[in-house]
Amino acid sequence: MKIIKITLLFIAISTLTNCASGYKMIEPKSINYISTNETDNVKLEYKYDLLDKKYAKKELKKGVKLVAIKITNNSEKDIMFGGDAKLTYANGSEIYVMENEKVFKTLKQSPASYLWYLLLTPMNFYTAENGQQTSSTPIGLIVGPGLAGGNMIAAGSANKKFKTEMLEYNINGTLIKKGETKYGLIGIKSDSFDSLKLKIE
C-alpha cells in the first residue's frame, strides 16, 4: 500500500512539474516599450523578459535573451538593420544578433523528452482486503501513453506558434525606409539585461 502511495505521489509531482507549457504570443506591435534610445534620428525601443514557463527556463539555461524591438526611422535615409544599423550595448560594443532559426532551435521545447512518461506503462493499481490482494488494474497502460502523447502534442503545438512568430518578426537584413517603423524579435547571447542602442553607419 505504501508503494502505491509513493508511486501516485511521484506521478502527481511529475505531472505538475514536467508538463509541456504553452506558448504565449508576444505580438511586438502591441507591446508597451519602456526602454528607448535614439541615434541620428533613428529611435530604438526594446523589451526583454518576453518568455515564460519552459521557454524562460531554456533562455536562462542557454544564455540567450529574446528581445522585442521597435525601430522608427526618422532620418532622411533608408537604413538596413544588421547592415548600416547595428545593435550595440551602451558602451558601444557590437552585439552578435543570432539568426531567428537558430534562436528557435535553441529555445524550443523538446517533445521527445516527454517519452519518459512511457516508463509508467507497466504500473498497476492494486486493491486489497484484510491484507490480501483482491485485484490488479493496469492503469499504466492509460497513464503512461496518455501523459507522453498529450505532452508531446502540447509541446509541438507551442513550438509551432513560437516558430511562426519568430519567422514573422525576423528583422535581420530588413530595410527600414525613412519615416517607417519596423518591429522584430531578435535573440542575443547574453546573461544580463544590458541597455541597447543602435549604431548608424
PDB file of C-alpha atoms in Angstrom:
ATOM      1  CA  MET A   1       0.000   0.000   0.000  1.00  0.00           C
ATOM      2  CA  LYS A   2       2.891   2.302   0.839  1.00  0.00           C
ATOM      3  CA  ILE A   3       4.443   1.684  -2.597  1.00  0.00           C
ATOM      4  CA  ILE A   4       1.160   2.649  -4.302  1.00  0.00           C
ATOM      5  CA  LYS A   5       1.004   5.924  -2.350  1.00  0.00           C
ATOM      6  CA  ILE A   6       4.625   6.754  -3.188  1.00  0.00           C
ATOM      7  CA  THR A   7       4.047   5.948  -6.878  1.00  0.00           C
ATOM      8  CA  LEU A   8       0.893   8.074  -7.058  1.00  0.00           C
ATOM      9  CA  LEU A   9       2.695  10.949  -5.310  1.00  0.00           C
ATOM     10  CA  PHE A  10       5.554  10.660  -7.817  1.00  0.00           C
ATOM     11  CA  ILE A  11       3.113  10.779 -10.736  1.00  0.00           C
ATOM     12  CA  ALA A  12       1.317  13.803  -9.303  1.00  0.00           C
ATOM     13  CA  ILE A  13       4.575  15.734  -8.729  1.00  0.00           C
ATOM     14  CA  SER A  14       5.970  14.766 -12.148  1.00  0.00           C
ATOM     15  CA  THR A  15       2.768  15.783 -13.892  1.00  0.00           C
ATOM     16  CA  LEU A  16       2.722  19.171 -12.204  1.00  0.00           C
ATOM     17  CA  THR A  17       6.410  19.988 -12.707  1.00  0.00           C
ATOM     18  CA  ASN A  18       7.300  18.394 -16.047  1.00  0.00           C
ATOM     19  CA  CYS A  19       4.295  19.118 -18.238  1.00  0.00           C
ATOM     20  CA  ALA A  20       4.762  20.806 -21.588  1.00  0.00           C
ATOM     21  CA  SER A  21       3.999  24.511 -21.460  1.00  0.00           C
ATOM     22  CA  GLY A  22       2.006  26.552 -23.937  1.00  0.00           C
ATOM     23  CA  TYR A  23       3.410  29.496 -25.879  1.00  0.00           C
ATOM     24  CA  LYS A  24       2.014  32.926 -25.155  1.00  0.00           C
ATOM     25  CA  MET A  25       2.184  35.073 -28.304  1.00  0.00           C
ATOM     26  CA  ILE A  26       4.485  38.081 -27.805  1.00  0.00           C
ATOM     27  CA  GLU A  27       2.997  40.345 -30.509  1.00  0.00           C
ATOM     28  CA  PRO A  28       5.771  43.020 -30.699  1.00  0.00           C
ATOM     29  CA  LYS A  29       3.347  45.524 -32.269  1.00  0.00           C
ATOM     30  CA  SER A  30       1.184  45.582 -29.134  1.00  0.00           C
ATOM     31  CA  ILE A  31       3.977  45.792 -26.532  1.00  0.00           C
ATOM     32  CA  ASN A  32       4.291  48.846 -24.300  1.00  0.00           C
ATOM     33  CA  TYR A  33       8.008  49.600 -24.753  1.00  0.00           C
ATOM     34  CA  ILE A  34       9.705  51.337 -21.825  1.00  0.00           C
ATOM     35  CA  SER A  35      13.397  51.194 -22.797  1.00  0.00           C
ATOM     36  CA  THR A  36      14.239  53.751 -25.515  1.00  0.00           C
ATOM     37  CA  ASN A  37      17.359  55.056 -27.217  1.00  0.00           C
ATOM     38  CA  GLU A  38      17.780  57.409 -30.199  1.00  0.00           C
ATOM     39  CA  THR A  39      20.751  57.717 -32.548  1.00  0.00           C
ATOM     40  CA  ASP A  40      20.898  60.014 -35.607  1.00  0.00           C
ATOM     41  CA  ASN A  41      17.096  60.379 -35.657  1.00  0.00           C
ATOM     42  CA  VAL A  42      16.581  56.609 -35.555  1.00  0.00           C
ATOM     43  CA  LYS A  43      14.652  55.542 -32.473  1.00  0.00           C
ATOM     44  CA  LEU A  44      15.144  52.124 -30.904  1.00  0.00           C
ATOM     45  CA  GLU A  45      12.611  50.777 -28.405  1.00  0.00           C
ATOM     46  CA  TYR A  46      13.085  47.351 -26.875  1.00  0.00           C
ATOM     47  CA  LYS A  47      11.849  44.913 -24.244  1.00  0.00           C
ATOM     48  CA  TYR A  48      13.434  41.905 -22.565  1.00  0.00           C
ATOM     49  CA  ASP A  49      11.698  39.272 -20.409  1.00  0.00           C
ATOM     50  CA  LEU A  50       9.183  38.086 -23.015  1.00  0.00           C
ATOM     51  CA  LEU A  51       9.033  34.339 -22.429  1.00  0.00           C
ATOM     52  CA  ASP A  52       7.527  32.310 -19.613  1.00  0.00           C
ATOM     53  CA  LYS A  53       7.497  28.749 -18.242  1.00  0.00           C
ATOM     54  CA  LYS A  54       9.662  26.238 -20.140  1.00  0.00           C
ATOM     55  CA  TYR A  55      10.814  28.797 -22.720  1.00  0.00           C
ATOM     56  CA  ALA A  56      12.011  31.207 -20.000  1.00  0.00           C
ATOM     57  CA  LYS A  57      13.931  28.359 -18.332  1.00  0.00           C
ATOM     58  CA  LYS A  58      15.601  27.492 -21.661  1.00  0.00           C
ATOM     59  CA  GLU A  59      16.508  31.169 -22.138  1.00  0.00           C
ATOM     60  CA  LEU A  60      18.248  31.168 -18.739  1.00  0.00           C
ATOM     61  CA  LYS A  61      19.938  27.795 -19.252  1.00  0.00           C
ATOM     62  CA  LYS A  62      21.243  28.569 -22.763  1.00  0.00           C
ATOM     63  CA  GLY A  63      22.355  32.154 -22.033  1.00  0.00           C
ATOM     64  CA  VAL A  64      20.177  33.572 -24.811  1.00  0.00           C
ATOM     65  CA  LYS A  65      17.908  36.593 -24.424  1.00  0.00           C
ATOM     66  CA  LEU A  66      14.900  37.075 -26.683  1.00  0.00           C
ATOM     67  CA  VAL A  67      14.280  40.782 -27.256  1.00  0.00           C
ATOM     68  CA  ALA A  68      11.356  42.550 -28.927  1.00  0.00           C
ATOM     69  CA  ILE A  69      12.457  45.670 -30.791  1.00  0.00           C
ATOM     70  CA  LYS A  70      10.727  48.595 -32.476  1.00  0.00           C
ATOM     71  CA  ILE A  71      12.749  50.784 -34.831  1.00  0.00           C
ATOM     72  CA  THR A  72      11.394  54.105 -36.082  1.00  0.00           C
ATOM     73  CA  ASN A  73      13.429  55.715 -38.861  1.00  0.00           C
ATOM     74  CA  ASN A  74      13.010  59.493 -38.621  1.00  0.00           C
ATOM     75  CA  SER A  75      16.204  60.156 -40.553  1.00  0.00           C
ATOM     76  CA  GLU A  76      16.490  61.272 -44.177  1.00  0.00           C
ATOM     77  CA  LYS A  77      17.833  57.968 -45.475  1.00  0.00           C
ATOM     78  CA  ASP A  78      16.802  54.323 -45.631  1.00  0.00           C
ATOM     79  CA  ILE A  79      18.655  52.009 -43.266  1.00  0.00           C
ATOM     80  CA  MET A  80      19.118  48.261 -43.045  1.00  0.00           C
ATOM     81  CA  PHE A  81      19.027  46.508 -39.695  1.00  0.00           C
ATOM     82  CA  GLY A  82      22.181  44.416 -39.422  1.00  0.00           C
ATOM     83  CA  GLY A  83      23.779  46.433 -42.244  1.00  0.00           C
ATOM     84  CA  ASP A  84      24.271  50.184 -41.686  1.00  0.00           C
ATOM     85  CA  ALA A  85      22.163  49.993 -38.490  1.00  0.00           C
ATOM     86  CA  LYS A  86      23.804  47.679 -35.969  1.00  0.00           C
ATOM     87  CA  LEU A  87      22.801  46.831 -32.427  1.00  0.00           C
ATOM     88  CA  THR A  88      25.319  47.646 -29.677  1.00  0.00           C
ATOM     89  CA  TYR A  89      25.457  47.823 -25.904  1.00  0.00           C
ATOM     90  CA  ALA A  90      25.525  51.217 -24.177  1.00  0.00           C
ATOM     91  CA  ASN A  91      29.357  51.026 -24.003  1.00  0.00           C
ATOM     92  CA  GLY A  92      29.492  50.771 -27.808  1.00  0.00           C
ATOM     93  CA  SER A  93      30.490  47.102 -28.102  1.00  0.00           C
ATOM     94  CA  GLU A  94      28.703  45.462 -31.014  1.00  0.00           C
ATOM     95  CA  ILE A  95      26.163  42.697 -30.377  1.00  0.00           C
ATOM     96  CA  TYR A  96      26.016  39.490 -32.354  1.00  0.00           C
ATOM     97  CA  VAL A  97      22.357  39.059 -33.349  1.00  0.00           C
ATOM     98  CA  MET A  98      21.560  35.375 -33.806  1.00  0.00           C
ATOM     99  CA  GLU A  99      19.653  34.026 -36.800  1.00  0.00           C
ATOM    100  CA  ASN A 100      15.987  33.618 -35.835  1.00  0.00           C
ATOM    101  CA  GLU A 101      16.010  29.951 -36.895  1.00  0.00           C
ATOM    102  CA  LYS A 102      18.920  29.323 -34.503  1.00  0.00           C
ATOM    103  CA  VAL A 103      17.120  31.176 -31.701  1.00  0.00           C
ATOM    104  CA  PHE A 104      14.080  28.955 -32.215  1.00  0.00           C
ATOM    105  CA  LYS A 105      16.145  25.745 -32.204  1.00  0.00           C
ATOM    106  CA  THR A 106      17.946  26.873 -29.034  1.00  0.00           C
ATOM    107  CA  LEU A 107      14.828  27.807 -27.044  1.00  0.00           C
ATOM    108  CA  LYS A 108      12.179  25.367 -28.302  1.00  0.00           C
ATOM    109  CA  GLN A 109      10.751  22.583 -26.152  1.00  0.00           C
ATOM    110  CA  SER A 110      11.790  19.008 -26.904  1.00  0.00           C
ATOM    111  CA  PRO A 111       8.652  16.881 -27.488  1.00  0.00           C
ATOM    112  CA  ALA A 112      10.767  13.686 -27.338  1.00  0.00           C
ATOM    113  CA  SER A 113      11.754  14.485 -23.738  1.00  0.00           C
ATOM    114  CA  TYR A 114       8.224  13.530 -22.658  1.00  0.00           C
ATOM    115  CA  LEU A 115       8.666   9.941 -23.836  1.00  0.00           C
ATOM    116  CA  TRP A 116       9.975   9.093 -20.360  1.00  0.00           C
ATOM    117  CA  TYR A 117       6.326   9.038 -19.241  1.00  0.00           C
ATOM    118  CA  LEU A 118       6.138   5.697 -21.075  1.00  0.00           C
ATOM    119  CA  LEU A 119       8.141   4.252 -18.163  1.00  0.00           C
ATOM    120  CA  LEU A 120       4.870   4.426 -16.215  1.00  0.00           C
ATOM    121  CA  THR A 121       3.203   1.940 -18.626  1.00  0.00           C
ATOM    122  CA  PRO A 122       3.901  -1.230 -16.538  1.00  0.00           C
ATOM    123  CA  MET A 123       2.338   0.375 -13.447  1.00  0.00           C
ATOM    124  CA  ASN A 124      -0.574  -1.451 -11.821  1.00  0.00           C
ATOM    125  CA  PHE A 125      -3.074  -0.327  -9.212  1.00  0.00           C
ATOM    126  CA  TYR A 126      -3.700  -2.965  -6.546  1.00  0.00           C
ATOM    127  CA  THR A 127      -6.623  -3.243  -4.145  1.00  0.00           C
ATOM    128  CA  ALA A 128      -6.530  -5.378  -1.033  1.00  0.00           C
ATOM    129  CA  GLU A 129      -8.822  -6.597   1.696  1.00  0.00           C
ATOM    130  CA  ASN A 130      -7.628  -7.926   5.039  1.00  0.00           C
ATOM    131  CA  GLY A 131      -4.082  -7.829   3.812  1.00  0.00           C
ATOM    132  CA  GLN A 132      -4.846  -9.956   0.751  1.00  0.00           C
ATOM    133  CA  GLN A 133      -4.632  -8.619  -2.804  1.00  0.00           C
ATOM    134  CA  THR A 134      -8.058  -8.754  -4.419  1.00  0.00           C
ATOM    135  CA  SER A 135      -7.496  -7.129  -7.819  1.00  0.00           C
ATOM    136  CA  SER A 136      -4.935  -5.527 -10.087  1.00  0.00           C
ATOM    137  CA  THR A 137      -5.681  -2.787 -12.631  1.00  0.00           C
ATOM    138  CA  PRO A 138      -3.057  -1.914 -15.311  1.00  0.00           C
ATOM    139  CA  ILE A 139      -3.550   1.872 -15.044  1.00  0.00           C
ATOM    140  CA  GLY A 140      -0.100   2.437 -16.549  1.00  0.00           C
ATOM    141  CA  LEU A 141      -1.417   1.415 -19.978  1.00  0.00           C
ATOM    142  CA  ILE A 142      -3.527   4.594 -19.928  1.00  0.00           C
ATOM    143  CA  VAL A 143      -1.415   6.911 -17.747  1.00  0.00           C
ATOM    144  CA  GLY A 144       1.963   6.360 -19.482  1.00  0.00           C
ATOM    145  CA  PRO A 145       0.998   6.758 -23.159  1.00  0.00           C
ATOM    146  CA  GLY A 146      -1.622   9.379 -22.214  1.00  0.00           C
ATOM    147  CA  LEU A 147       0.864  11.659 -20.473  1.00  0.00           C
ATOM    148  CA  ALA A 148       3.566  11.083 -23.105  1.00  0.00           C
ATOM    149  CA  GLY A 149       1.249  11.697 -26.063  1.00  0.00           C
ATOM    150  CA  GLY A 150      -0.563  14.650 -24.514  1.00  0.00           C
ATOM    151  CA  ASN A 151       2.647  16.455 -23.580  1.00  0.00           C
ATOM    152  CA  MET A 152       4.277  15.783 -26.949  1.00  0.00           C
ATOM    153  CA  ILE A 153       1.266  17.228 -28.768  1.00  0.00           C
ATOM    154  CA  ALA A 154       1.186  20.271 -26.428  1.00  0.00           C
ATOM    155  CA  ALA A 155       4.923  20.914 -26.851  1.00  0.00           C
ATOM    156  CA  GLY A 156       4.701  20.532 -30.643  1.00  0.00           C
ATOM    157  CA  SER A 157       1.782  22.950 -30.846  1.00  0.00           C
ATOM    158  CA  ALA A 158       3.542  25.541 -28.643  1.00  0.00           C
ATOM    159  CA  ASN A 159       6.752  25.233 -30.692  1.00  0.00           C
ATOM    160  CA  LYS A 160       4.788  25.786 -33.916  1.00  0.00           C
ATOM    161  CA  LYS A 161       3.351  29.072 -32.580  1.00  0.00           C
ATOM    162  CA  PHE A 162       6.803  30.152 -31.385  1.00  0.00           C
ATOM    163  CA  LYS A 163       8.428  29.400 -34.766  1.00  0.00           C
ATOM    164  CA  THR A 164       5.641  31.177 -36.687  1.00  0.00           C
ATOM    165  CA  GLU A 165       6.101  34.337 -34.626  1.00  0.00           C
ATOM    166  CA  MET A 166       9.906  34.200 -34.893  1.00  0.00           C
ATOM    167  CA  LEU A 167       9.649  33.979 -38.702  1.00  0.00           C
ATOM    168  CA  GLU A 168       7.008  36.713 -38.908  1.00  0.00           C
ATOM    169  CA  TYR A 169       9.135  39.147 -36.901  1.00  0.00           C
ATOM    170  CA  ASN A 170      12.527  38.304 -38.414  1.00  0.00           C
ATOM    171  CA  ILE A 171      14.048  41.779 -38.794  1.00  0.00           C
ATOM    172  CA  ASN A 172      17.622  40.712 -39.684  1.00  0.00           C
ATOM    173  CA  GLY A 173      18.585  42.272 -43.015  1.00  0.00           C
ATOM    174  CA  THR A 174      15.319  44.248 -43.205  1.00  0.00           C
ATOM    175  CA  LEU A 175      15.277  47.615 -44.974  1.00  0.00           C
ATOM    176  CA  ILE A 176      13.631  50.343 -42.902  1.00  0.00           C
ATOM    177  CA  LYS A 177      12.714  53.249 -45.162  1.00  0.00           C
ATOM    178  CA  LYS A 178      12.745  56.849 -43.961  1.00  0.00           C
ATOM    179  CA  GLY A 179       9.608  57.604 -41.974  1.00  0.00           C
ATOM    180  CA  GLU A 180       8.926  53.881 -41.481  1.00  0.00           C
ATOM    181  CA  THR A 181       8.578  51.802 -38.281  1.00  0.00           C
ATOM    182  CA  LYS A 182       9.503  48.117 -38.111  1.00  0.00           C
ATOM    183  CA  TYR A 183       9.062  45.537 -35.370  1.00  0.00           C
ATOM    184  CA  GLY A 184      11.184  42.481 -34.718  1.00  0.00           C
ATOM    185  CA  LEU A 185      12.123  39.631 -32.415  1.00  0.00           C
ATOM    186  CA  ILE A 186      15.830  39.002 -32.025  1.00  0.00           C
ATOM    187  CA  GLY A 187      17.998  36.662 -29.991  1.00  0.00           C
ATOM    188  CA  ILE A 188      21.287  37.735 -28.430  1.00  0.00           C
ATOM    189  CA  LYS A 189      23.859  35.751 -26.450  1.00  0.00           C
ATOM    190  CA  SER A 190      23.696  37.377 -23.036  1.00  0.00           C
ATOM    191  CA  ASP A 191      23.161  36.539 -19.365  1.00  0.00           C
ATOM    192  CA  SER A 192      22.139  40.076 -18.388  1.00  0.00           C
ATOM    193  CA  PHE A 193      19.592  42.734 -19.341  1.00  0.00           C
ATOM    194  CA  ASP A 194      22.063  45.367 -20.587  1.00  0.00           C
ATOM    195  CA  SER A 195      20.981  48.633 -22.226  1.00  0.00           C
ATOM    196  CA  LEU A 196      20.861  48.528 -26.023  1.00  0.00           C
ATOM    197  CA  LYS A 197      21.313  51.178 -28.696  1.00  0.00           C
ATOM    198  CA  LEU A 198      21.728  51.458 -32.453  1.00  0.00           C
ATOM    199  CA  LYS A 199      24.916  52.362 -34.240  1.00  0.00           C
ATOM    200  CA  ILE A 200      24.169  54.069 -37.560  1.00  0.00           C
ATOM    201  CA  GLU A 201      26.924  53.975 -40.186  1.00  0.00           C
TER     202      GLU A 201
END
